């Protein structure tokens, strides 16, 4: 079975590449040094620093493997090529929430980049799925756990 494509914006790709570089270049060396220092303390069977350093090493290697797999299957959305006539991955959409009488902005991203604290919503989320392909002026109904939410699309723009 083929691995799922990870849709990323250029900023997301850069972020993951930087994290991978940091882990490979700096974090591996730091942990290797911690392990070396812990070994020098003698008996490893009762050495908490050694166990902690080995656990950290395992976590770092697992994250490196995860990032390499993510990047190997990455498909980058070029924000400059995004069609601003309809909502798609890589654009920022401004909507009006009819129930709460407020305007909100979301950036539509792939699922690996989604972060609600940064208003980045996944194209696979209920809201993301409902917005994809819509145009300015459209009213979108999204079924969520709390009921149906209605958004009116006010604007579509590129990430600046």
PDB file of C-alpha atoms in Angstrom:
ATOM      1  CA  UNK A   1       0.000   0.000   0.000  1.00  0.00           C
ATOM      2  CA  UNK A   2       1.377   3.405  -0.965  1.00  0.00           C
ATOM      3  CA  UNK A   3       2.079   5.915   1.765  1.00  0.00           C
ATOM      4  CA  UNK A   4      -0.316   8.835   2.052  1.00  0.00           C
ATOM      5  CA  UNK A   5       0.937  12.081   0.521  1.00  0.00           C
ATOM      6  CA  UNK A   6       1.637  14.763   3.105  1.00  0.00           C
ATOM      7  CA  UNK A   7       0.413  18.072   1.736  1.00  0.00           C
ATOM      8  CA  UNK A   8       2.573  20.928   3.016  1.00  0.00           C
ATOM      9  CA  UNK A   9       2.898  24.623   2.400  1.00  0.00           C
ATOM     10  CA  UNK A  10       6.401  25.879   1.678  1.00  0.00           C
ATOM     11  CA  UNK A  11       6.583  27.314   5.219  1.00  0.00           C
ATOM     12  CA  UNK A  12       5.596  23.933   6.662  1.00  0.00           C
ATOM     13  CA  UNK A  13       8.186  22.146   4.532  1.00  0.00           C
ATOM     14  CA  UNK A  14      10.883  24.553   5.717  1.00  0.00           C
ATOM     15  CA  UNK A  15       9.836  24.119   9.354  1.00  0.00           C
ATOM     16  CA  UNK A  16      10.083  20.311   9.157  1.00  0.00           C
ATOM     17  CA  UNK A  17      13.385  20.429   7.266  1.00  0.00           C
ATOM     18  CA  UNK A  18      14.833  22.788   9.895  1.00  0.00           C
ATOM     19  CA  UNK A  19      13.642  20.545  12.721  1.00  0.00           C
ATOM     20  CA  UNK A  20      15.184  17.490  11.040  1.00  0.00           C
ATOM     21  CA  UNK A  21      18.484  19.315  10.558  1.00  0.00           C
ATOM     22  CA  UNK A  22      18.494  20.436  14.214  1.00  0.00           C
ATOM     23  CA  UNK A  23      17.854  16.892  15.436  1.00  0.00           C
ATOM     24  CA  UNK A  24      20.500  15.322  13.208  1.00  0.00           C
ATOM     25  CA  UNK A  25      23.221  17.908  13.728  1.00  0.00           C
ATOM     26  CA  UNK A  26      22.811  19.214  17.284  1.00  0.00           C
ATOM     27  CA  UNK A  27      20.508  16.983  19.324  1.00  0.00           C
ATOM     28  CA  UNK A  28      22.261  13.729  18.365  1.00  0.00           C
ATOM     29  CA  UNK A  29      25.603  15.180  19.512  1.00  0.00           C
ATOM     30  CA  UNK A  30      24.123  16.466  22.774  1.00  0.00           C
ATOM     31  CA  UNK A  31      22.612  13.085  23.627  1.00  0.00           C
ATOM     32  CA  UNK A  32      25.780  11.220  22.656  1.00  0.00           C
ATOM     33  CA  UNK A  33      27.691  13.475  25.057  1.00  0.00           C
ATOM     34  CA  UNK A  34      25.155  12.817  27.834  1.00  0.00           C
ATOM     35  CA  UNK A  35      25.469   9.059  27.288  1.00  0.00           C
ATOM     36  CA  UNK A  36      29.268   9.285  27.332  1.00  0.00           C
ATOM     37  CA  UNK A  37      29.246  11.268  30.591  1.00  0.00           C
ATOM     38  CA  UNK A  38      26.775   8.841  32.191  1.00  0.00           C
ATOM     39  CA  UNK A  39      28.916   5.837  31.177  1.00  0.00           C
ATOM     40  CA  UNK A  40      31.930   7.418  32.827  1.00  0.00           C
ATOM     41  CA  UNK A  41      30.066   7.400  36.147  1.00  0.00           C
ATOM     42  CA  UNK A  42      30.393   3.631  36.357  1.00  0.00           C
ATOM     43  CA  UNK A  43      27.675   1.030  37.022  1.00  0.00           C
ATOM     44  CA  UNK A  44      25.029   1.459  34.306  1.00  0.00           C
ATOM     45  CA  UNK A  45      22.428  -0.765  35.998  1.00  0.00           C
ATOM     46  CA  UNK A  46      21.602   1.918  38.585  1.00  0.00           C
ATOM     47  CA  UNK A  47      22.459   5.002  36.540  1.00  0.00           C
ATOM     48  CA  UNK A  48      19.382   7.220  36.063  1.00  0.00           C
ATOM     49  CA  UNK A  49      21.261   9.714  33.865  1.00  0.00           C
ATOM     50  CA  UNK A  50      22.260   6.913  31.485  1.00  0.00           C
ATOM     51  CA  UNK A  51      18.680   5.610  31.279  1.00  0.00           C
ATOM     52  CA  UNK A  52      17.320   9.131  30.695  1.00  0.00           C
ATOM     53  CA  UNK A  53      19.892   9.828  27.980  1.00  0.00           C
ATOM     54  CA  UNK A  54      19.129   6.518  26.235  1.00  0.00           C
ATOM     55  CA  UNK A  55      15.395   7.320  26.374  1.00  0.00           C
ATOM     56  CA  UNK A  56      16.060  10.761  24.903  1.00  0.00           C
ATOM     57  CA  UNK A  57      18.205   9.181  22.184  1.00  0.00           C
ATOM     58  CA  UNK A  58      15.401   6.760  21.303  1.00  0.00           C
ATOM     59  CA  UNK A  59      12.873   9.637  21.146  1.00  0.00           C
ATOM     60  CA  UNK A  60      15.149  11.706  18.899  1.00  0.00           C
ATOM     61  CA  UNK A  61      15.759   8.791  16.525  1.00  0.00           C
ATOM     62  CA  UNK A  62      12.019   8.081  16.365  1.00  0.00           C
ATOM     63  CA  UNK A  63      11.279  11.742  15.543  1.00  0.00           C
ATOM     64  CA  UNK A  64      14.020  11.759  12.881  1.00  0.00           C
ATOM     65  CA  UNK A  65      12.481   8.662  11.293  1.00  0.00           C
ATOM     66  CA  UNK A  66       9.017  10.248  11.451  1.00  0.00           C
ATOM     67  CA  UNK A  67      10.236  13.492   9.831  1.00  0.00           C
ATOM     68  CA  UNK A  68      12.157  11.666   7.102  1.00  0.00           C
ATOM     69  CA  UNK A  69       9.054   9.648   6.219  1.00  0.00           C
ATOM     70  CA  UNK A  70       6.894  12.795   6.267  1.00  0.00           C
ATOM     71  CA  UNK A  71       9.299  14.691   4.003  1.00  0.00           C
ATOM     72  CA  UNK A  72       9.774  11.723   1.650  1.00  0.00           C
ATOM     73  CA  UNK A  73       6.030  11.744   0.965  1.00  0.00           C
ATOM     74  CA  UNK A  74       5.637  15.535   0.958  1.00  0.00           C
ATOM     75  CA  UNK A  75       3.718  17.323  -1.739  1.00  0.00           C
ATOM     76  CA  UNK A  76       4.336  21.066  -1.557  1.00  0.00           C
ATOM     77  CA  UNK A  77       1.594  23.538  -2.390  1.00  0.00           C
ATOM     78  CA  UNK A  78       3.069  26.600  -4.067  1.00  0.00           C
ATOM     79  CA  UNK A  79       1.096  29.462  -2.555  1.00  0.00           C
ATOM     80  CA  UNK A  80       1.824  31.757  -5.527  1.00  0.00           C
ATOM     81  CA  UNK A  81       0.032  29.289  -7.821  1.00  0.00           C
ATOM     82  CA  UNK A  82      -3.118  29.081  -5.672  1.00  0.00           C
ATOM     83  CA  UNK A  83      -6.265  30.122  -7.566  1.00  0.00           C
ATOM     84  CA  UNK A  84      -7.824  32.913  -5.496  1.00  0.00           C
ATOM     85  CA  UNK A  85     -11.238  32.474  -7.125  1.00  0.00           C
ATOM     86  CA  UNK A  86     -11.943  29.459  -4.936  1.00  0.00           C
ATOM     87  CA  UNK A  87     -10.714  28.107  -1.606  1.00  0.00           C
ATOM     88  CA  UNK A  88      -7.905  25.587  -1.725  1.00  0.00           C
ATOM     89  CA  UNK A  89      -4.942  24.391   0.312  1.00  0.00           C
ATOM     90  CA  UNK A  90      -2.411  27.159   0.844  1.00  0.00           C
ATOM     91  CA  UNK A  91      -4.794  30.095   1.003  1.00  0.00           C
ATOM     92  CA  UNK A  92      -6.189  32.174   3.828  1.00  0.00           C
ATOM     93  CA  UNK A  93      -9.949  32.390   3.927  1.00  0.00           C
ATOM     94  CA  UNK A  94     -11.946  35.020   5.773  1.00  0.00           C
ATOM     95  CA  UNK A  95     -15.388  33.876   6.895  1.00  0.00           C
ATOM     96  CA  UNK A  96     -18.314  35.286   8.809  1.00  0.00           C
ATOM     97  CA  UNK A  97     -19.697  33.005  11.536  1.00  0.00           C
ATOM     98  CA  UNK A  98     -23.447  33.658  11.447  1.00  0.00           C
ATOM     99  CA  UNK A  99     -24.187  32.154  14.884  1.00  0.00           C
ATOM    100  CA  UNK A 100     -21.557  34.108  16.816  1.00  0.00           C
ATOM    101  CA  UNK A 101     -21.716  37.208  14.587  1.00  0.00           C
ATOM    102  CA  UNK A 102     -17.946  37.357  14.118  1.00  0.00           C
ATOM    103  CA  UNK A 103     -15.374  37.301  11.344  1.00  0.00           C
ATOM    104  CA  UNK A 104     -12.594  34.719  11.424  1.00  0.00           C
ATOM    105  CA  UNK A 105      -9.606  33.831   9.274  1.00  0.00           C
ATOM    106  CA  UNK A 106      -8.279  30.354   8.630  1.00  0.00           C
ATOM    107  CA  UNK A 107      -5.297  29.154   6.661  1.00  0.00           C
ATOM    108  CA  UNK A 108      -6.130  25.925   4.869  1.00  0.00           C
ATOM    109  CA  UNK A 109      -3.208  23.487   5.188  1.00  0.00           C
ATOM    110  CA  UNK A 110      -2.544  19.769   4.931  1.00  0.00           C
ATOM    111  CA  UNK A 111      -3.294  17.639   7.979  1.00  0.00           C
ATOM    112  CA  UNK A 112       0.350  17.475   9.122  1.00  0.00           C
ATOM    113  CA  UNK A 113       0.530  21.274   9.495  1.00  0.00           C
ATOM    114  CA  UNK A 114      -2.858  21.821  11.136  1.00  0.00           C
ATOM    115  CA  UNK A 115      -2.687  23.884  14.339  1.00  0.00           C
ATOM    116  CA  UNK A 116      -5.852  25.428  15.727  1.00  0.00           C
ATOM    117  CA  UNK A 117      -3.874  27.821  17.943  1.00  0.00           C
ATOM    118  CA  UNK A 118      -2.414  29.379  14.778  1.00  0.00           C
ATOM    119  CA  UNK A 119      -5.751  29.242  12.880  1.00  0.00           C
ATOM    120  CA  UNK A 120      -4.335  26.616  10.520  1.00  0.00           C
ATOM    121  CA  UNK A 121      -7.042  24.102   9.711  1.00  0.00           C
ATOM    122  CA  UNK A 122      -6.648  20.847   7.861  1.00  0.00           C
ATOM    123  CA  UNK A 123      -8.144  20.273   4.467  1.00  0.00           C
ATOM    124  CA  UNK A 124      -9.360  16.976   5.960  1.00  0.00           C
ATOM    125  CA  UNK A 125     -11.214  18.564   8.907  1.00  0.00           C
ATOM    126  CA  UNK A 126     -14.982  19.066   8.646  1.00  0.00           C
ATOM    127  CA  UNK A 127     -14.554  22.847   8.253  1.00  0.00           C
ATOM    128  CA  UNK A 128     -11.674  22.448   5.791  1.00  0.00           C
ATOM    129  CA  UNK A 129     -13.594  19.923   3.693  1.00  0.00           C
ATOM    130  CA  UNK A 130     -16.658  22.171   3.611  1.00  0.00           C
ATOM    131  CA  UNK A 131     -14.632  25.244   2.557  1.00  0.00           C
ATOM    132  CA  UNK A 132     -12.482  23.646  -0.177  1.00  0.00           C
ATOM    133  CA  UNK A 133     -13.720  24.681  -3.616  1.00  0.00           C
ATOM    134  CA  UNK A 134     -16.046  27.407  -2.342  1.00  0.00           C
ATOM    135  CA  UNK A 135     -16.022  31.000  -3.595  1.00  0.00           C
ATOM    136  CA  UNK A 136     -16.462  34.451  -2.060  1.00  0.00           C
ATOM    137  CA  UNK A 137     -20.125  34.958  -1.183  1.00  0.00           C
ATOM    138  CA  UNK A 138     -20.877  31.245  -0.699  1.00  0.00           C
ATOM    139  CA  UNK A 139     -22.584  30.162   2.518  1.00  0.00           C
ATOM    140  CA  UNK A 140     -21.145  26.943   3.894  1.00  0.00           C
ATOM    141  CA  UNK A 141     -22.821  24.653   6.401  1.00  0.00           C
ATOM    142  CA  UNK A 142     -20.491  22.483   8.461  1.00  0.00           C
ATOM    143  CA  UNK A 143     -21.735  19.606  10.565  1.00  0.00           C
ATOM    144  CA  UNK A 144     -19.755  19.394  13.811  1.00  0.00           C
ATOM    145  CA  UNK A 145     -20.157  17.665  17.172  1.00  0.00           C
ATOM    146  CA  UNK A 146     -21.977  20.746  18.514  1.00  0.00           C
ATOM    147  CA  UNK A 147     -24.338  21.033  15.557  1.00  0.00           C
ATOM    148  CA  UNK A 148     -24.372  22.807  12.222  1.00  0.00           C
ATOM    149  CA  UNK A 149     -22.210  25.914  11.846  1.00  0.00           C
ATOM    150  CA  UNK A 150     -22.858  28.374   9.010  1.00  0.00           C
ATOM    151  CA  UNK A 151     -20.045  30.433   7.532  1.00  0.00           C
ATOM    152  CA  UNK A 152     -20.254  33.001   4.766  1.00  0.00           C
ATOM    153  CA  UNK A 153     -17.057  33.249   2.730  1.00  0.00           C
ATOM    154  CA  UNK A 154     -15.894  36.892   2.767  1.00  0.00           C
ATOM    155  CA  UNK A 155     -12.490  36.673   1.152  1.00  0.00           C
ATOM    156  CA  UNK A 156      -9.686  34.491  -0.144  1.00  0.00           C
ATOM    157  CA  UNK A 157      -6.063  35.578  -0.167  1.00  0.00           C
ATOM    158  CA  UNK A 158      -2.520  34.271  -0.376  1.00  0.00           C
ATOM    159  CA  UNK A 159      -0.292  33.766   2.629  1.00  0.00           C
ATOM    160  CA  UNK A 160       1.895  36.860   2.903  1.00  0.00           C
TER     161      UNK A 160
END
